[in-house]
Amino acid sequence: MNDPAAAHAALTAFLRGVERRGVVFAEWQGGNGEAGDMALASTLRGFREVAAGIAFAEWPRRFWAMLLAAPQLRATVRVAPDAAPAHVAALGSGPRAALLLRLVAGLAESEAAAVLGIARPTYRLALQRALPHRDDGVADPDAWRALSTAAQQAVRALPPERLERIAMLRDGIRPPPAKPSTPAGTRAGWVWPATIAVLVLTAAALAATWWGPWIAPPPAAGGARIQTEELPPAATPAARFDPATALESHRDLELLIAQATGAFDDDADPAFEAWLVGALGEADGATARPADGVAADDSAGAPDAPR
C-alpha cells in the first residue's frame, strides 16, 4: 500500500481482527493466561514494525508464525485443566499448535502448513491425529463441534479489562498490579454487629410467635365480635308441577302403570330391566358399539344379572 494513512488503517483493522483470537490461541497453546498475554503483546508490537515490508496477503501467515515462535509459547509446559479444554490440554505442543491454527486462528490447511513450515499433506496428517477420536479410533465429529463452540465462546467472552491490559503491554506501559484479595480470615468491622442484630431480631420474632396465641385479643367495641342476622323466609316458587303433569313426565311412567295394573309378564323383572338399561348405556358410551351387539354377546361379556 502506497498511501500511509490507508496502510495504517488496514494494519489497525487487521490487528483488531486477530487480537481476540490471539488471546485464546496463546493461552491454550502456552497453558497460562498471563504468559499468553505477554506473548501476544510482544507479537503485536513486533508485527507493527515489520508489516510495512510484507504483502497484505502474507499478513495472516506471518502474524501467526510470529505468535507461535514467541518464547512464552515455545517452552514445554503442562497445560492446566482450567486453561484449555481437556482434549486440547492433553495434546503435545506440536499437535496442539496444528489443531489451534485451524480451531482458533481459522486458517486454511495451506496457510496453517506454511505457519508450521511443513508440507500440506504433513499438516493434514498432524491435524487428523490431533482431532478427538472415539474409542474405536474414528474421528468424533460431535467432540469437534463441541471444541469449536468452546473456542468461539472463549473468544467472545474475553473481558475488556484483559484487552486493555494487553494493549498496555503492547505499547510498553506497565499495567497496574492486580488488587490484592482480602484474606479469608479478615472480616469487615461491621460483620459481627450485623450478625448480633440479626440474631436478636430472629429471637424476638420467635418469641412473638410463641406468646402470640396466649395473648387475649382486645374486646371489640360495641359488644360481641360475631353478629348474626336471621334470613328472610323463602319466597314462593314461581310455578309448580301439578300431580298429573309430574306423573306424565316421570321417566318410568310405563313401568309404574304396568306395576299398578299387574300387566307384567311372568318373566318380567323390573330390577333386571333397570340394570340392563344402565349397563347398555355404559357400554355404548365406553365402546361406541350398538346395543344389540352387546345383548347378542350377553353370555360372553355381560355380568350375571341379579335375580
Coordinates of N, CA and C in Angstrom, one line a residue, residues 80-235:
A80 N -2.7 -26.4 32.3 CA -3.6 -26.6 33.4 C -5.0 -27.0 32.8
P81 N -5.7 -27.8 33.6 CA -7.1 -28.2 33.1 C -8.0 -27.0 32.9
D82 N -7.9 -26.0 33.7 CA -8.8 -24.8 33.6 C -8.3 -23.8 32.5
A83 N -7.1 -24.0 31.9 CA -6.6 -23.1 30.9 C -7.0 -23.4 29.5
A84 N -7.5 -24.6 29.3 CA -7.9 -25.0 27.9 C -8.8 -26.2 28.1
P85 N -9.6 -26.5 27.1 CA -10.4 -27.8 27.1 C -9.6 -29.0 27.4
A86 N -10.2 -30.0 28.0 CA -9.4 -31.2 28.4 C -8.7 -31.8 27.2
H87 N -9.3 -31.9 26.0 CA -8.7 -32.6 24.9 C -7.5 -31.8 24.4
V88 N -7.6 -30.4 24.4 CA -6.5 -29.6 24.0 C -5.4 -29.7 25.0
A89 N -5.7 -29.7 26.2 CA -4.6 -29.7 27.3 C -3.9 -31.0 27.2
A90 N -4.5 -32.1 26.8 CA -3.9 -33.4 26.8 C -2.9 -33.6 25.6
L91 N -3.0 -32.7 24.6 CA -2.1 -32.9 23.4 C -0.7 -32.3 23.7
G92 N 0.2 -32.8 22.9 CA 1.6 -32.3 22.9 C 1.6 -30.9 22.2
S93 N 2.8 -30.3 22.4 CA 2.9 -28.9 21.8 C 2.7 -28.8 20.3
G94 N 3.3 -29.8 19.6 CA 3.1 -29.7 18.1 C 1.7 -30.0 17.7
P95 N 1.1 -31.2 18.1 CA -0.3 -31.4 17.7 C -1.2 -30.3 18.2
R96 N -1.0 -29.8 19.3 CA -1.8 -28.7 19.8 C -1.8 -27.5 18.9
A97 N -0.6 -27.1 18.4 CA -0.4 -26.0 17.5 C -1.2 -26.3 16.2
A98 N -1.0 -27.5 15.7 CA -1.7 -27.8 14.4 C -3.2 -27.7 14.6
L99 N -3.7 -28.1 15.8 CA -5.2 -28.1 16.0 C -5.6 -26.6 16.2
L100 N -4.9 -25.8 17.0 CA -5.4 -24.5 17.3 C -5.3 -23.5 16.0
L101 N -4.3 -23.8 15.1 CA -4.3 -23.0 13.9 C -5.5 -23.1 13.1
R102 N -6.1 -24.3 13.2 CA -7.4 -24.5 12.5 C -8.6 -24.1 13.3
L103 N -8.6 -24.5 14.6 CA -9.7 -24.3 15.5 C -9.9 -22.8 15.9
V104 N -8.8 -22.2 16.3 CA -8.9 -20.8 16.9 C -8.5 -19.8 15.8
A105 N -7.4 -20.0 15.2 CA -6.9 -19.0 14.2 C -7.8 -19.0 13.0
G106 N -8.4 -20.2 12.6 CA -9.3 -20.2 11.5 C -8.5 -20.2 10.2
L107 N -7.3 -20.7 10.1 CA -6.5 -20.7 8.9 C -6.9 -22.0 8.1
A108 N -6.7 -21.8 6.8 CA -6.9 -22.9 5.9 C -5.7 -23.9 6.0
E109 N -5.8 -25.0 5.4 CA -4.7 -26.0 5.5 C -3.4 -25.5 5.0
S110 N -3.5 -24.9 3.8 CA -2.2 -24.4 3.2 C -1.6 -23.3 4.0
E111 N -2.4 -22.4 4.6 CA -1.8 -21.3 5.5 C -1.3 -21.9 6.8
A112 N -2.0 -22.8 7.4 CA -1.5 -23.4 8.6 C -0.2 -24.2 8.4
A113 N -0.2 -24.9 7.3 CA 1.1 -25.6 6.9 C 2.2 -24.7 6.8
A114 N 2.0 -23.5 6.1 CA 3.1 -22.6 5.9 C 3.5 -22.0 7.3
V115 N 2.6 -21.8 8.2 CA 2.9 -21.3 9.5 C 3.9 -22.2 10.2
L116 N 3.6 -23.5 10.1 CA 4.4 -24.5 10.8 C 5.6 -24.9 10.0
G117 N 5.7 -24.5 8.7 CA 6.9 -24.8 7.9 C 6.9 -26.2 7.4
I118 N 5.7 -26.8 7.2 CA 5.7 -28.2 6.7 C 4.8 -28.3 5.5
A119 N 4.8 -29.4 4.8 CA 4.0 -29.6 3.6 C 2.6 -29.8 4.0
R120 N 1.7 -29.5 3.1 CA 0.3 -29.6 3.3 C -0.2 -31.0 3.7
P121 N 0.3 -32.1 3.0 CA -0.1 -33.4 3.4 C 0.3 -33.7 4.8
T122 N 1.5 -33.2 5.2 CA 2.0 -33.5 6.6 C 1.2 -32.8 7.6
Y123 N 0.7 -31.5 7.3 CA -0.1 -30.8 8.2 C -1.5 -31.6 8.3
R124 N -2.0 -32.0 7.2 CA -3.3 -32.7 7.2 C -3.2 -34.0 8.2
L125 N -2.1 -34.7 8.0 CA -1.9 -35.9 8.9 C -1.8 -35.5 10.4
A126 N -1.1 -34.4 10.6 CA -0.9 -33.9 12.0 C -2.3 -33.5 12.6
L127 N -3.1 -32.8 11.8 CA -4.4 -32.4 12.2 C -5.3 -33.6 12.5
Q128 N -5.3 -34.6 11.6 CA -6.1 -35.8 11.8 C -5.7 -36.5 13.1
R129 N -4.5 -36.5 13.4 CA -4.0 -37.1 14.7 C -4.4 -36.3 15.9
A130 N -4.5 -35.0 15.7 CA -4.9 -34.1 16.9 C -6.4 -34.0 17.1
L131 N -7.2 -34.4 16.1 CA -8.6 -34.4 16.3 C -9.1 -35.3 17.4
P132 N -10.2 -35.1 18.1 CA -10.7 -36.0 19.0 C -11.3 -37.3 18.3
H133 N -11.0 -38.4 18.9 CA -11.5 -39.7 18.3 C -12.3 -40.4 19.3
R134 N -13.1 -41.3 18.8 CA -13.9 -42.2 19.6 C -13.1 -43.4 20.0
D135 N -13.7 -44.3 20.8 CA -13.0 -45.4 21.3 C -12.5 -46.4 20.2
D136 N -13.3 -46.4 19.1 CA -12.9 -47.3 18.0 C -11.9 -46.7 17.1
G137 N -11.4 -45.5 17.4 CA -10.4 -44.9 16.5 C -10.9 -44.0 15.5
V138 N -12.3 -43.8 15.3 CA -12.9 -43.0 14.3 C -13.0 -41.6 14.8
A139 N -12.7 -40.6 14.0 CA -12.9 -39.2 14.4 C -14.3 -38.9 14.9
D140 N -14.3 -38.1 16.0 CA -15.6 -37.8 16.7 C -16.1 -36.4 16.2
P141 N -17.0 -36.3 15.3 CA -17.5 -35.0 14.9 C -18.2 -34.2 16.0
D142 N -18.9 -34.9 16.9 CA -19.6 -34.2 18.0 C -18.6 -33.5 18.9
A143 N -17.5 -34.2 19.2 CA -16.5 -33.6 20.0 C -15.8 -32.5 19.3
W144 N -15.6 -32.6 18.0 CA -15.0 -31.5 17.3 C -15.9 -30.2 17.3
R145 N -17.2 -30.5 17.1 CA -18.2 -29.3 17.2 C -18.2 -28.7 18.6
A146 N -18.0 -29.5 19.6 CA -18.0 -29.0 21.0 C -16.8 -28.1 21.2
L147 N -15.6 -28.6 20.6 CA -14.4 -27.8 20.7 C -14.5 -26.5 20.0
S148 N -15.1 -26.5 18.8 CA -15.3 -25.3 18.0 C -16.2 -24.3 18.8
T149 N -17.3 -24.8 19.4 CA -18.2 -23.9 20.2 C -17.5 -23.4 21.4
A150 N -16.7 -24.2 22.0 CA -15.9 -23.7 23.2 C -14.9 -22.6 22.8
A151 N -14.3 -22.7 21.6 CA -13.3 -21.7 21.2 C -14.1 -20.4 20.8
Q152 N -15.2 -20.5 20.2 CA -16.0 -19.3 19.8 C -16.4 -18.6 21.1
Q153 N -16.9 -19.3 22.1 CA -17.4 -18.7 23.3 C -16.2 -18.1 24.1
A154 N -15.0 -18.7 24.1 CA -13.9 -18.1 24.7 C -13.5 -16.8 24.1
V155 N -13.5 -16.7 22.7 CA -13.2 -15.5 22.0 C -14.2 -14.4 22.4
R156 N -15.5 -14.8 22.4 CA -16.5 -13.7 22.6 C -16.5 -13.3 24.1
A157 N -16.1 -14.1 25.0 CA -16.3 -13.9 26.4 C -15.1 -13.1 27.0
L158 N -14.1 -12.7 26.3 CA -13.0 -12.0 26.8 C -13.4 -10.7 27.4
P159 N -13.0 -10.4 28.7 CA -13.4 -9.2 29.3 C -12.6 -8.0 28.7
P160 N -13.2 -6.8 28.7 CA -12.5 -5.6 28.1 C -11.2 -5.3 28.9
E161 N -11.3 -5.6 30.3 CA -10.1 -5.3 31.1 C -8.9 -6.0 30.6
R162 N -9.1 -7.3 30.2 CA -7.9 -8.1 29.7 C -7.4 -7.5 28.4
L163 N -8.2 -7.1 27.5 CA -7.8 -6.5 26.3 C -7.0 -5.2 26.5
E164 N -7.5 -4.4 27.5 CA -6.8 -3.2 27.8 C -5.4 -3.4 28.4
R165 N -5.3 -4.5 29.2 CA -4.0 -4.9 29.8 C -3.1 -5.3 28.6
I166 N -3.6 -6.0 27.7 CA -2.7 -6.5 26.5 C -2.3 -5.2 25.7
A167 N -3.2 -4.3 25.6 CA -2.8 -3.1 24.8 C -1.7 -2.3 25.5
M168 N -1.8 -2.2 26.9 CA -0.8 -1.6 27.6 C 0.6 -2.3 27.5
L169 N 0.5 -3.6 27.5 CA 1.8 -4.4 27.3 C 2.3 -4.2 25.9
R170 N 1.4 -4.1 25.0 CA 1.9 -3.9 23.6 C 2.6 -2.5 23.4
D171 N 2.0 -1.5 24.1 CA 2.6 -0.2 24.0 C 3.7 0.1 25.0
G172 N 4.1 -0.9 25.7 CA 5.3 -0.8 26.6 C 4.9 -0.1 27.9
I173 N 3.6 -0.1 28.3 CA 3.2 0.6 29.5 C 3.0 -0.5 30.6
R174 N 3.5 -0.3 31.8 CA 3.4 -1.3 32.8 C 1.9 -1.2 33.3
P175 N 1.2 -2.3 33.2 CA -0.1 -2.4 33.7 C -0.2 -2.3 35.2
P176 N -1.2 -1.7 35.8 CA -1.3 -1.6 37.3 C -1.4 -3.0 37.9
P177 N -0.8 -3.2 39.0 CA -0.9 -4.5 39.7 C -2.3 -4.9 40.1
A178 N -2.6 -6.1 40.1 CA -3.9 -6.6 40.4 C -4.2 -6.3 41.9
K179 N -5.4 -5.9 42.2 CA -5.8 -5.6 43.6 C -5.7 -6.9 44.4
P180 N -5.0 -6.8 45.6 CA -4.9 -8.0 46.4 C -6.2 -8.3 47.0
S181 N -6.5 -9.6 47.0 CA -7.7 -10.1 47.5 C -7.7 -10.1 49.0
T182 N -8.8 -9.9 49.6 CA -9.0 -9.9 51.1 C -8.7 -11.3 51.6
P183 N -7.8 -11.4 52.6 CA -7.6 -12.8 53.2 C -8.8 -13.4 53.7
A184 N -8.8 -14.7 53.7 CA -10.1 -15.4 54.2 C -10.4 -15.1 55.6
G185 N -9.3 -14.9 56.5 CA -9.5 -14.7 57.9 C -9.9 -13.3 58.3
T186 N -9.8 -12.3 57.3 CA -10.0 -10.9 57.6 C -11.5 -10.6 57.4
R187 N -12.2 -10.0 58.3 CA -13.6 -9.7 58.2 C -13.8 -8.2 58.4
A188 N -14.7 -7.7 57.7 CA -15.0 -6.3 57.9 C -15.5 -6.0 59.3
G189 N -15.3 -4.7 59.7 CA -15.7 -4.4 61.1 C -17.2 -4.4 61.4
W190 N -18.0 -4.4 60.4 CA -19.5 -4.3 60.6 C -20.1 -5.7 60.6
V191 N -19.3 -6.8 60.4 CA -19.9 -8.1 60.2 C -20.4 -8.6 61.6
W192 N -19.6 -8.5 62.7 CA -20.1 -9.0 64.0 C -21.3 -8.2 64.5
P193 N -21.3 -6.9 64.5 CA -22.5 -6.2 64.9 C -23.8 -6.5 64.1
A194 N -23.6 -6.7 62.8 CA -24.8 -7.0 62.0 C -25.2 -8.4 62.3
T195 N -24.3 -9.3 62.6 CA -24.7 -10.7 62.9 C -25.5 -10.7 64.2
I196 N -25.0 -10.0 65.3 CA -25.7 -9.9 66.5 C -27.1 -9.3 66.4
A197 N -27.2 -8.3 65.6 CA -28.5 -7.6 65.3 C -29.5 -8.6 64.7
V198 N -29.0 -9.4 63.7 CA -29.9 -10.4 63.1 C -30.3 -11.4 64.1
L199 N -29.4 -11.9 64.9 CA -29.8 -12.9 65.9 C -30.8 -12.4 66.9
V200 N -30.7 -11.1 67.3 CA -31.7 -10.5 68.3 C -33.1 -10.4 67.6
L201 N -33.1 -9.9 66.4 CA -34.4 -9.8 65.7 C -35.0 -11.2 65.5
T202 N -34.2 -12.2 65.2 CA -34.8 -13.5 65.0 C -35.4 -14.1 66.3
A203 N -34.6 -13.8 67.4 CA -35.2 -14.3 68.7 C -36.5 -13.6 69.0
A204 N -36.5 -12.3 68.8 CA -37.8 -11.5 69.0 C -38.9 -12.1 68.2
A205 N -38.7 -12.4 66.9 CA -39.7 -12.9 66.1 C -40.2 -14.3 66.6
L206 N -39.3 -15.1 67.0 CA -39.7 -16.4 67.6 C -40.5 -16.2 68.8
A207 N -40.1 -15.3 69.7 CA -40.9 -15.1 71.0 C -42.3 -14.6 70.7
A208 N -42.4 -13.7 69.7 CA -43.7 -13.2 69.3 C -44.6 -14.3 68.8
T209 N -44.0 -15.2 68.0 CA -44.8 -16.4 67.5 C -45.2 -17.3 68.7
W210 N -44.4 -17.5 69.7 CA -44.7 -18.4 70.8 C -45.8 -17.8 71.7
W211 N -45.6 -16.5 72.1 CA -46.6 -15.9 73.0 C -47.8 -15.3 72.4
G212 N -47.8 -15.2 71.1 CA -48.9 -14.6 70.4 C -50.3 -15.3 70.7
P213 N -50.4 -16.6 70.6 CA -51.7 -17.3 70.8 C -52.2 -17.1 72.2
W214 N -51.3 -16.8 73.2 CA -51.8 -16.7 74.6 C -52.2 -15.3 75.0
I215 N -52.0 -14.4 74.1 CA -52.4 -13.0 74.4 C -53.9 -12.9 74.0
A216 N -54.7 -12.5 75.0 CA -56.1 -12.3 74.7 C -56.3 -11.1 73.8
P217 N -57.2 -11.3 72.8 CA -57.4 -10.1 71.8 C -58.2 -9.1 72.5
P218 N -58.0 -7.8 72.2 CA -58.8 -6.7 72.8 C -60.3 -6.8 72.5
P219 N -61.1 -6.5 73.5 CA -62.6 -6.6 73.2 C -63.0 -5.6 72.1
A220 N -63.9 -6.1 71.3 CA -64.4 -5.3 70.2 C -65.4 -4.3 70.7
A221 N -65.3 -3.1 70.1 CA -66.2 -2.0 70.5 C -67.7 -2.4 70.2
G222 N -68.5 -2.2 71.2 CA -69.9 -2.4 70.9 C -70.4 -3.8 71.2
G223 N -69.7 -4.6 72.0 CA -70.2 -5.9 72.4 C -69.5 -7.0 71.6
A224 N -70.3 -8.1 71.2 CA -69.7 -9.3 70.6 C -69.1 -9.0 69.3
R225 N -68.1 -9.8 69.0 CA -67.4 -9.6 67.7 C -68.2 -10.3 66.6
I226 N -69.0 -11.3 66.9 CA -69.7 -12.1 65.9 C -71.2 -11.6 65.9
Q227 N -71.6 -11.2 64.7 CA -73.0 -10.7 64.6 C -73.8 -11.6 63.7
T228 N -75.0 -11.9 64.2 CA -75.9 -12.8 63.4 C -77.1 -12.0 63.0
E229 N -77.7 -12.5 61.9 CA -78.9 -11.9 61.3 C -79.7 -13.0 60.7
E230 N -81.0 -13.1 61.0 CA -81.9 -14.1 60.5 C -82.2 -13.8 59.0
L231 N -82.2 -14.9 58.3 CA -82.5 -14.8 56.9 C -84.1 -14.6 56.7
P232 N -84.5 -13.9 55.7 CA -85.9 -13.8 55.4 C -86.5 -15.1 55.0
P233 N -87.8 -15.3 55.2 CA -88.5 -16.6 54.8 C -88.3 -16.8 53.3
A234 N -88.3 -18.1 52.9 CA -88.1 -18.4 51.5 C -89.3 -17.9 50.7
A235 N -89.0 -17.5 49.5 CA -90.0 -17.0 48.6 C -90.8 -18.1 48.0

